[in-house]
Amino acid sequence: SWIDSKSVAYTYINSVKLIIRAYNGLLISENEKPNDFDVLEELINRIPSEIEKLNLWTEIGINSYMANRIDISKKIYNSHVLPLIQGLFNKSLEIESALNSIILIHNFNSDLALEYLQSASEETREEAYSNICDFYISKRNPYEIYDRGENSKFNCTFDEVSKAINLINLLTTDSFIYNQISTISNALSNNKNNISKAQISTIVAKLKDIVEEKLPDTRNIKHQGFKIISNLKLAILNREKVEW
């Protein structure tokens, strides 16, 4: 039975989150059993809030994706995340409560993720685009709240960087654009074994085009600061001789 009490509800949800963390440990070590997923499904289905269900399933989906258990992540995406987020739209609920879910959706269907974001405010879209970029490049898990410092374990692929660049093309705010260019530059400086020099040159050329087109932006103070430092980072990344 469900008791209509916030304290009971939060206790139950936080207990499920602890179980999710334990399940993630089993996924990483490949020690999970088939019925472990069924137990999680039963526990989450008892929660009446669709938003809480969506957040819990998204956490499991992203955890399994990062543990390289793509089969489980795809199963969660198809069976739980997509139906729940579509339910939010059908009820005209705000997308702001499901931005982490958009990260997971973008991994499997980028066009659909962008379609969902079209109903959000411009500020929310900018935040979502930046969050997805950050996930592709830095591999930070949005549910690991203590992992917010510099992450030196960059292992992004050329395809992931290309996806991030496509998202940067959608940004309009100067600080967001610069932050993502800076993140990519830092990542590639620590990730040269996975991405060739030719691919780095291609990435730099695409980012330079973005810098020329979008900086300075049309809404904020007109200054060349972000443009200058972005070009400097890209020049150093491309091993160009910098004399200025």
PDB file of C-alpha atoms in Angstrom:
ATOM      1  CA  SER A   1       0.000   0.000   0.000  1.00  0.00           C
ATOM      2  CA  TRP A   2       1.083   3.594  -0.579  1.00  0.00           C
ATOM      3  CA  ILE A   3       0.863   6.082   2.286  1.00  0.00           C
ATOM      4  CA  ASP A   4       0.217   9.658   1.156  1.00  0.00           C
ATOM      5  CA  SER A   5       3.148  11.208   3.011  1.00  0.00           C
ATOM      6  CA  LYS A   6       6.108  13.211   1.672  1.00  0.00           C
ATOM      7  CA  SER A   7       8.515  11.768   4.214  1.00  0.00           C
ATOM      8  CA  VAL A   8       7.479   8.207   3.380  1.00  0.00           C
ATOM      9  CA  ALA A   9       7.628   8.957  -0.345  1.00  0.00           C
ATOM     10  CA  TYR A  10      11.104  10.474  -0.172  1.00  0.00           C
ATOM     11  CA  THR A  11      12.354   7.625   2.012  1.00  0.00           C
ATOM     12  CA  TYR A  12      11.069   5.110  -0.516  1.00  0.00           C
ATOM     13  CA  ILE A  13      12.539   6.971  -3.516  1.00  0.00           C
ATOM     14  CA  ASN A  14      15.930   7.424  -1.832  1.00  0.00           C
ATOM     15  CA  SER A  15      15.958   3.721  -0.931  1.00  0.00           C
ATOM     16  CA  VAL A  16      15.339   2.892  -4.586  1.00  0.00           C
ATOM     17  CA  LYS A  17      18.226   5.201  -5.523  1.00  0.00           C
ATOM     18  CA  LEU A  18      20.511   3.244  -3.186  1.00  0.00           C
ATOM     19  CA  ILE A  19      19.384   0.027  -4.864  1.00  0.00           C
ATOM     20  CA  ILE A  20      20.105   1.611  -8.271  1.00  0.00           C
ATOM     21  CA  ARG A  21      23.669   2.380  -7.149  1.00  0.00           C
ATOM     22  CA  ALA A  22      24.096  -1.212  -6.006  1.00  0.00           C
ATOM     23  CA  TYR A  23      22.703  -2.465  -9.318  1.00  0.00           C
ATOM     24  CA  ASN A  24      25.165  -0.226 -11.159  1.00  0.00           C
ATOM     25  CA  GLY A  25      27.997  -1.915  -9.279  1.00  0.00           C
ATOM     26  CA  LEU A  26      26.686  -5.278 -10.464  1.00  0.00           C
ATOM     27  CA  LEU A  27      26.533  -4.015 -14.059  1.00  0.00           C
ATOM     28  CA  ILE A  28      30.121  -2.773 -13.963  1.00  0.00           C
ATOM     29  CA  SER A  29      31.368  -6.093 -12.585  1.00  0.00           C
ATOM     30  CA  GLU A  30      28.939  -8.065 -14.811  1.00  0.00           C
ATOM     31  CA  ASN A  31      27.592  -9.914 -11.785  1.00  0.00           C
ATOM     32  CA  GLU A  32      23.914  -9.032 -12.140  1.00  0.00           C
ATOM     33  CA  LYS A  33      21.261 -11.734 -12.418  1.00  0.00           C
ATOM     34  CA  PRO A  34      18.267 -11.603 -14.815  1.00  0.00           C
ATOM     35  CA  ASN A  35      15.727 -11.078 -12.032  1.00  0.00           C
ATOM     36  CA  ASP A  36      17.635  -8.071 -10.603  1.00  0.00           C
ATOM     37  CA  PHE A  37      16.175  -5.897 -13.355  1.00  0.00           C
ATOM     38  CA  ASP A  38      12.698  -7.283 -12.670  1.00  0.00           C
ATOM     39  CA  VAL A  39      12.999  -6.322  -9.002  1.00  0.00           C
ATOM     40  CA  LEU A  40      13.967  -2.747  -9.936  1.00  0.00           C
ATOM     41  CA  GLU A  41      11.075  -2.570 -12.380  1.00  0.00           C
ATOM     42  CA  GLU A  42       8.614  -3.676  -9.708  1.00  0.00           C
ATOM     43  CA  LEU A  43       9.931  -1.158  -7.167  1.00  0.00           C
ATOM     44  CA  ILE A  44       9.842   1.781  -9.599  1.00  0.00           C
ATOM     45  CA  ASN A  45       6.367   0.878 -10.878  1.00  0.00           C
ATOM     46  CA  ARG A  46       4.984   1.402  -7.366  1.00  0.00           C
ATOM     47  CA  ILE A  47       5.817   5.127  -7.558  1.00  0.00           C
ATOM     48  CA  PRO A  48       2.812   7.154  -8.745  1.00  0.00           C
ATOM     49  CA  SER A  49       4.770  10.173 -10.054  1.00  0.00           C
ATOM     50  CA  GLU A  50       5.677   9.828 -13.723  1.00  0.00           C
ATOM     51  CA  ILE A  51       8.439  12.432 -13.361  1.00  0.00           C
ATOM     52  CA  GLU A  52      10.059  10.505 -10.496  1.00  0.00           C
ATOM     53  CA  LYS A  53       9.800   7.283 -12.510  1.00  0.00           C
ATOM     54  CA  LEU A  54      11.388   8.990 -15.506  1.00  0.00           C
ATOM     55  CA  ASN A  55      14.301  10.319 -13.445  1.00  0.00           C
ATOM     56  CA  LEU A  56      14.951   6.920 -11.872  1.00  0.00           C
ATOM     57  CA  TRP A  57      14.847   5.065 -15.191  1.00  0.00           C
ATOM     58  CA  THR A  58      17.074   7.718 -16.773  1.00  0.00           C
ATOM     59  CA  GLU A  59      19.633   7.251 -13.995  1.00  0.00           C
ATOM     60  CA  ILE A  60      19.720   3.494 -14.620  1.00  0.00           C
ATOM     61  CA  GLY A  61      19.878   4.066 -18.384  1.00  0.00           C
ATOM     62  CA  ILE A  62      22.819   6.472 -18.171  1.00  0.00           C
ATOM     63  CA  ASN A  63      24.610   4.293 -15.610  1.00  0.00           C
ATOM     64  CA  SER A  64      24.294   1.238 -17.849  1.00  0.00           C
ATOM     65  CA  TYR A  65      25.388   3.256 -20.899  1.00  0.00           C
ATOM     66  CA  MET A  66      28.539   4.403 -19.076  1.00  0.00           C
ATOM     67  CA  ALA A  67      29.179   0.838 -17.890  1.00  0.00           C
ATOM     68  CA  ASN A  68      29.166  -0.132 -21.590  1.00  0.00           C
ATOM     69  CA  ARG A  69      26.012  -2.202 -21.069  1.00  0.00           C
ATOM     70  CA  ILE A  70      24.346  -0.737 -24.143  1.00  0.00           C
ATOM     71  CA  ASP A  71      21.847  -3.586 -24.366  1.00  0.00           C
ATOM     72  CA  ILE A  72      20.344  -2.698 -20.984  1.00  0.00           C
ATOM     73  CA  SER A  73      20.495   1.045 -21.687  1.00  0.00           C
ATOM     74  CA  LYS A  74      18.677   0.582 -25.000  1.00  0.00           C
ATOM     75  CA  LYS A  75      16.048  -1.596 -23.312  1.00  0.00           C
ATOM     76  CA  ILE A  76      15.397   1.100 -20.696  1.00  0.00           C
ATOM     77  CA  TYR A  77      15.298   3.781 -23.394  1.00  0.00           C
ATOM     78  CA  ASN A  78      12.680   1.948 -25.447  1.00  0.00           C
ATOM     79  CA  SER A  79      10.546   0.420 -22.682  1.00  0.00           C
ATOM     80  CA  HIS A  80      10.508   3.154 -20.055  1.00  0.00           C
ATOM     81  CA  VAL A  81      12.156   6.497 -20.898  1.00  0.00           C
ATOM     82  CA  LEU A  82      10.457   7.153 -24.243  1.00  0.00           C
ATOM     83  CA  PRO A  83       6.905   6.245 -23.074  1.00  0.00           C
ATOM     84  CA  LEU A  84       7.274   8.341 -19.900  1.00  0.00           C
ATOM     85  CA  ILE A  85       8.686  11.442 -21.593  1.00  0.00           C
ATOM     86  CA  GLN A  86       6.020  11.232 -24.275  1.00  0.00           C
ATOM     87  CA  GLY A  87       3.488  11.152 -21.450  1.00  0.00           C
ATOM     88  CA  LEU A  88       4.893  14.445 -20.122  1.00  0.00           C
ATOM     89  CA  PHE A  89       4.383  16.065 -23.508  1.00  0.00           C
ATOM     90  CA  ASN A  90       0.885  14.671 -23.881  1.00  0.00           C
ATOM     91  CA  LYS A  91       0.011  16.281 -20.529  1.00  0.00           C
ATOM     92  CA  SER A  92       1.811  19.541 -21.474  1.00  0.00           C
ATOM     93  CA  LEU A  93       4.190  19.266 -18.499  1.00  0.00           C
ATOM     94  CA  GLU A  94       7.461  21.204 -18.420  1.00  0.00           C
ATOM     95  CA  ILE A  95      10.504  19.561 -20.063  1.00  0.00           C
ATOM     96  CA  GLU A  96      12.822  21.236 -17.513  1.00  0.00           C
ATOM     97  CA  SER A  97      12.288  18.315 -15.129  1.00  0.00           C
ATOM     98  CA  ALA A  98      13.597  15.824 -17.707  1.00  0.00           C
ATOM     99  CA  LEU A  99      16.809  17.351 -19.088  1.00  0.00           C
ATOM    100  CA  ASN A 100      18.913  14.339 -18.070  1.00  0.00           C
ATOM    101  CA  SER A 101      16.479  12.147 -19.985  1.00  0.00           C
ATOM    102  CA  ILE A 102      17.182  14.230 -23.099  1.00  0.00           C
ATOM    103  CA  ILE A 103      20.874  13.288 -22.744  1.00  0.00           C
ATOM    104  CA  LEU A 104      19.982   9.593 -22.881  1.00  0.00           C
ATOM    105  CA  ILE A 105      17.558  10.076 -25.764  1.00  0.00           C
ATOM    106  CA  HIS A 106      20.172  12.008 -27.776  1.00  0.00           C
ATOM    107  CA  ASN A 107      22.551   9.061 -27.525  1.00  0.00           C
ATOM    108  CA  PHE A 108      20.073   6.838 -29.351  1.00  0.00           C
ATOM    109  CA  ASN A 109      18.081   9.310 -31.454  1.00  0.00           C
ATOM    110  CA  SER A 110      19.500  12.830 -31.742  1.00  0.00           C
ATOM    111  CA  ASP A 111      16.707  14.114 -34.002  1.00  0.00           C
ATOM    112  CA  LEU A 112      14.030  13.047 -31.525  1.00  0.00           C
ATOM    113  CA  ALA A 113      15.874  14.699 -28.617  1.00  0.00           C
ATOM    114  CA  LEU A 114      16.061  18.007 -30.506  1.00  0.00           C
ATOM    115  CA  GLU A 115      12.382  17.705 -31.416  1.00  0.00           C
ATOM    116  CA  TYR A 116      11.420  17.374 -27.746  1.00  0.00           C
ATOM    117  CA  LEU A 117      13.495  20.459 -26.890  1.00  0.00           C
ATOM    118  CA  GLN A 118      11.674  22.661 -29.388  1.00  0.00           C
ATOM    119  CA  SER A 119       8.824  23.153 -26.896  1.00  0.00           C
ATOM    120  CA  ALA A 120      11.221  24.382 -24.182  1.00  0.00           C
ATOM    121  CA  SER A 121      12.339  27.950 -23.542  1.00  0.00           C
ATOM    122  CA  GLU A 122      15.499  29.189 -25.237  1.00  0.00           C
ATOM    123  CA  GLU A 123      17.329  29.223 -21.899  1.00  0.00           C
ATOM    124  CA  THR A 124      16.361  25.591 -21.260  1.00  0.00           C
ATOM    125  CA  ARG A 125      17.450  24.551 -24.761  1.00  0.00           C
ATOM    126  CA  GLU A 126      20.841  26.202 -24.268  1.00  0.00           C
ATOM    127  CA  GLU A 127      21.296  24.371 -20.964  1.00  0.00           C
ATOM    128  CA  ALA A 128      20.238  21.064 -22.522  1.00  0.00           C
ATOM    129  CA  TYR A 129      22.567  21.422 -25.533  1.00  0.00           C
ATOM    130  CA  SER A 130      25.466  22.207 -23.180  1.00  0.00           C
ATOM    131  CA  ASN A 131      24.660  19.256 -20.897  1.00  0.00           C
ATOM    132  CA  ILE A 132      24.634  16.842 -23.831  1.00  0.00           C
ATOM    133  CA  CYS A 133      27.942  18.244 -25.142  1.00  0.00           C
ATOM    134  CA  ASP A 134      29.479  17.866 -21.701  1.00  0.00           C
ATOM    135  CA  PHE A 135      28.330  14.251 -21.507  1.00  0.00           C
ATOM    136  CA  TYR A 136      29.840  13.353 -24.896  1.00  0.00           C
ATOM    137  CA  ILE A 137      33.183  15.043 -24.255  1.00  0.00           C
ATOM    138  CA  SER A 138      33.912  14.757 -20.528  1.00  0.00           C
ATOM    139  CA  LYS A 139      31.918  11.575 -19.784  1.00  0.00           C
ATOM    140  CA  ARG A 140      30.682  13.063 -16.530  1.00  0.00           C
ATOM    141  CA  ASN A 141      27.703  11.213 -15.141  1.00  0.00           C
ATOM    142  CA  PRO A 142      25.024  13.822 -14.266  1.00  0.00           C
ATOM    143  CA  TYR A 143      23.946  11.627 -11.349  1.00  0.00           C
ATOM    144  CA  GLU A 144      27.412  11.589  -9.751  1.00  0.00           C
ATOM    145  CA  ILE A 145      26.981  14.832  -7.854  1.00  0.00           C
ATOM    146  CA  TYR A 146      30.499  14.850  -6.370  1.00  0.00           C
ATOM    147  CA  ASP A 147      32.228  14.448  -9.739  1.00  0.00           C
ATOM    148  CA  ARG A 148      32.301  18.099 -10.774  1.00  0.00           C
ATOM    149  CA  GLY A 149      36.014  18.861 -10.919  1.00  0.00           C
ATOM    150  CA  GLU A 150      38.379  18.575 -13.856  1.00  0.00           C
ATOM    151  CA  ASN A 151      38.026  15.135 -15.352  1.00  0.00           C
ATOM    152  CA  SER A 152      41.270  13.871 -16.909  1.00  0.00           C
ATOM    153  CA  LYS A 153      39.741  10.616 -18.175  1.00  0.00           C
ATOM    154  CA  PHE A 154      38.763  11.957 -21.572  1.00  0.00           C
ATOM    155  CA  ASN A 155      38.070   9.093 -23.966  1.00  0.00           C
ATOM    156  CA  CYS A 156      35.693  10.644 -26.481  1.00  0.00           C
ATOM    157  CA  THR A 157      35.697   9.452 -30.084  1.00  0.00           C
ATOM    158  CA  PHE A 158      35.725  11.506 -33.268  1.00  0.00           C
ATOM    159  CA  ASP A 159      32.030  10.676 -33.726  1.00  0.00           C
ATOM    160  CA  GLU A 160      31.192  11.967 -30.239  1.00  0.00           C
ATOM    161  CA  VAL A 161      33.125  15.196 -30.822  1.00  0.00           C
ATOM    162  CA  SER A 162      31.265  15.629 -34.123  1.00  0.00           C
ATOM    163  CA  LYS A 163      27.937  15.225 -32.304  1.00  0.00           C
ATOM    164  CA  ALA A 164      29.044  17.840 -29.782  1.00  0.00           C
ATOM    165  CA  ILE A 165      30.000  20.268 -32.566  1.00  0.00           C
ATOM    166  CA  ASN A 166      26.547  19.853 -34.119  1.00  0.00           C
ATOM    167  CA  LEU A 167      25.074  20.905 -30.772  1.00  0.00           C
ATOM    168  CA  ILE A 168      27.440  23.881 -30.421  1.00  0.00           C
ATOM    169  CA  ASN A 169      26.063  25.062 -33.767  1.00  0.00           C
ATOM    170  CA  LEU A 170      22.673  25.354 -32.029  1.00  0.00           C
ATOM    171  CA  LEU A 171      23.988  27.497 -29.154  1.00  0.00           C
ATOM    172  CA  THR A 172      23.532  31.274 -29.286  1.00  0.00           C
ATOM    173  CA  THR A 173      25.056  32.492 -25.992  1.00  0.00           C
ATOM    174  CA  ASP A 174      28.740  33.493 -26.099  1.00  0.00           C
ATOM    175  CA  SER A 175      29.712  31.982 -22.726  1.00  0.00           C
ATOM    176  CA  PHE A 176      28.067  28.626 -23.535  1.00  0.00           C
ATOM    177  CA  ILE A 177      29.813  28.505 -26.930  1.00  0.00           C
ATOM    178  CA  TYR A 178      33.211  29.326 -25.449  1.00  0.00           C
ATOM    179  CA  ASN A 179      32.825  26.836 -22.568  1.00  0.00           C
ATOM    180  CA  GLN A 180      32.117  23.977 -24.980  1.00  0.00           C
ATOM    181  CA  ILE A 181      35.017  24.926 -27.271  1.00  0.00           C
ATOM    182  CA  SER A 182      37.255  25.036 -24.200  1.00  0.00           C
ATOM    183  CA  THR A 183      36.005  21.609 -23.043  1.00  0.00           C
ATOM    184  CA  ILE A 184      36.675  20.065 -26.466  1.00  0.00           C
ATOM    185  CA  SER A 185      40.120  21.668 -26.604  1.00  0.00           C
ATOM    186  CA  ASN A 186      41.028  20.302 -23.158  1.00  0.00           C
ATOM    187  CA  ALA A 187      39.661  16.881 -24.073  1.00  0.00           C
ATOM    188  CA  LEU A 188      41.620  16.581 -27.305  1.00  0.00           C
ATOM    189  CA  SER A 189      44.804  17.729 -25.601  1.00  0.00           C
ATOM    190  CA  ASN A 190      44.462  14.698 -23.310  1.00  0.00           C
ATOM    191  CA  ASN A 191      43.052  12.306 -25.897  1.00  0.00           C
ATOM    192  CA  LYS A 192      45.403  12.285 -28.876  1.00  0.00           C
ATOM    193  CA  ASN A 193      45.724   8.505 -29.002  1.00  0.00           C
ATOM    194  CA  ASN A 194      42.048   8.093 -29.914  1.00  0.00           C
ATOM    195  CA  ILE A 195      41.756  10.920 -32.438  1.00  0.00           C
ATOM    196  CA  SER A 196      44.218  11.376 -35.315  1.00  0.00           C
ATOM    197  CA  LYS A 197      45.939  14.629 -36.321  1.00  0.00           C
ATOM    198  CA  ALA A 198      43.843  14.763 -39.483  1.00  0.00           C
ATOM    199  CA  GLN A 199      40.663  14.443 -37.420  1.00  0.00           C
ATOM    200  CA  ILE A 200      41.865  17.160 -35.026  1.00  0.00           C
ATOM    201  CA  SER A 201      42.449  19.469 -38.005  1.00  0.00           C
ATOM    202  CA  THR A 202      38.896  18.785 -39.193  1.00  0.00           C
ATOM    203  CA  ILE A 203      37.491  19.499 -35.733  1.00  0.00           C
ATOM    204  CA  VAL A 204      39.488  22.727 -35.417  1.00  0.00           C
ATOM    205  CA  ALA A 205      38.311  23.930 -38.849  1.00  0.00           C
ATOM    206  CA  LYS A 206      34.647  23.338 -37.915  1.00  0.00           C
ATOM    207  CA  LEU A 207      35.053  25.106 -34.570  1.00  0.00           C
ATOM    208  CA  LYS A 208      36.808  28.074 -36.203  1.00  0.00           C
ATOM    209  CA  ASP A 209      33.819  28.458 -38.517  1.00  0.00           C
ATOM    210  CA  ILE A 210      31.533  28.530 -35.469  1.00  0.00           C
ATOM    211  CA  VAL A 211      33.733  31.136 -33.750  1.00  0.00           C
ATOM    212  CA  GLU A 212      33.676  33.377 -36.829  1.00  0.00           C
ATOM    213  CA  GLU A 213      29.929  33.042 -37.272  1.00  0.00           C
ATOM    214  CA  LYS A 214      28.673  33.195 -33.678  1.00  0.00           C
ATOM    215  CA  LEU A 215      31.124  35.293 -31.643  1.00  0.00           C
ATOM    216  CA  PRO A 216      30.447  37.844 -30.363  1.00  0.00           C
ATOM    217  CA  ASP A 217      26.778  36.910 -30.014  1.00  0.00           C
ATOM    218  CA  THR A 218      23.908  39.231 -30.865  1.00  0.00           C
ATOM    219  CA  ARG A 219      22.392  39.586 -27.388  1.00  0.00           C
ATOM    220  CA  ASN A 220      25.165  40.272 -24.892  1.00  0.00           C
ATOM    221  CA  ILE A 221      27.905  42.882 -24.578  1.00  0.00           C
ATOM    222  CA  LYS A 222      29.750  43.182 -27.893  1.00  0.00           C
ATOM    223  CA  HIS A 223      33.386  42.357 -27.135  1.00  0.00           C
ATOM    224  CA  GLN A 224      36.017  40.188 -28.775  1.00  0.00           C
ATOM    225  CA  GLY A 225      37.162  38.378 -25.626  1.00  0.00           C
ATOM    226  CA  PHE A 226      35.508  34.989 -26.186  1.00  0.00           C
ATOM    227  CA  LYS A 227      36.461  35.102 -29.866  1.00  0.00           C
ATOM    228  CA  ILE A 228      40.128  35.826 -29.164  1.00  0.00           C
ATOM    229  CA  ILE A 229      40.603  33.162 -26.510  1.00  0.00           C
ATOM    230  CA  SER A 230      38.631  30.570 -28.520  1.00  0.00           C
ATOM    231  CA  ASN A 231      40.887  31.129 -31.533  1.00  0.00           C
ATOM    232  CA  LEU A 232      43.946  30.916 -29.281  1.00  0.00           C
ATOM    233  CA  LYS A 233      42.858  27.572 -27.843  1.00  0.00           C
ATOM    234  CA  LEU A 234      42.146  26.192 -31.314  1.00  0.00           C
ATOM    235  CA  ALA A 235      45.472  27.417 -32.674  1.00  0.00           C
ATOM    236  CA  ILE A 236      47.369  25.728 -29.844  1.00  0.00           C
ATOM    237  CA  LEU A 237      45.326  22.548 -30.271  1.00  0.00           C
ATOM    238  CA  ASN A 238      46.188  22.492 -33.986  1.00  0.00           C
ATOM    239  CA  ARG A 239      49.879  23.075 -33.130  1.00  0.00           C
ATOM    240  CA  GLU A 240      49.966  26.321 -35.036  1.00  0.00           C
ATOM    241  CA  LYS A 241      52.661  28.889 -34.350  1.00  0.00           C
ATOM    242  CA  VAL A 242      51.046  31.576 -32.206  1.00  0.00           C
ATOM    243  CA  GLU A 243      52.777  34.961 -32.262  1.00  0.00           C
ATOM    244  CA  TRP A 244      50.076  37.167 -30.739  1.00  0.00           C
TER     245      TRP A 244
END
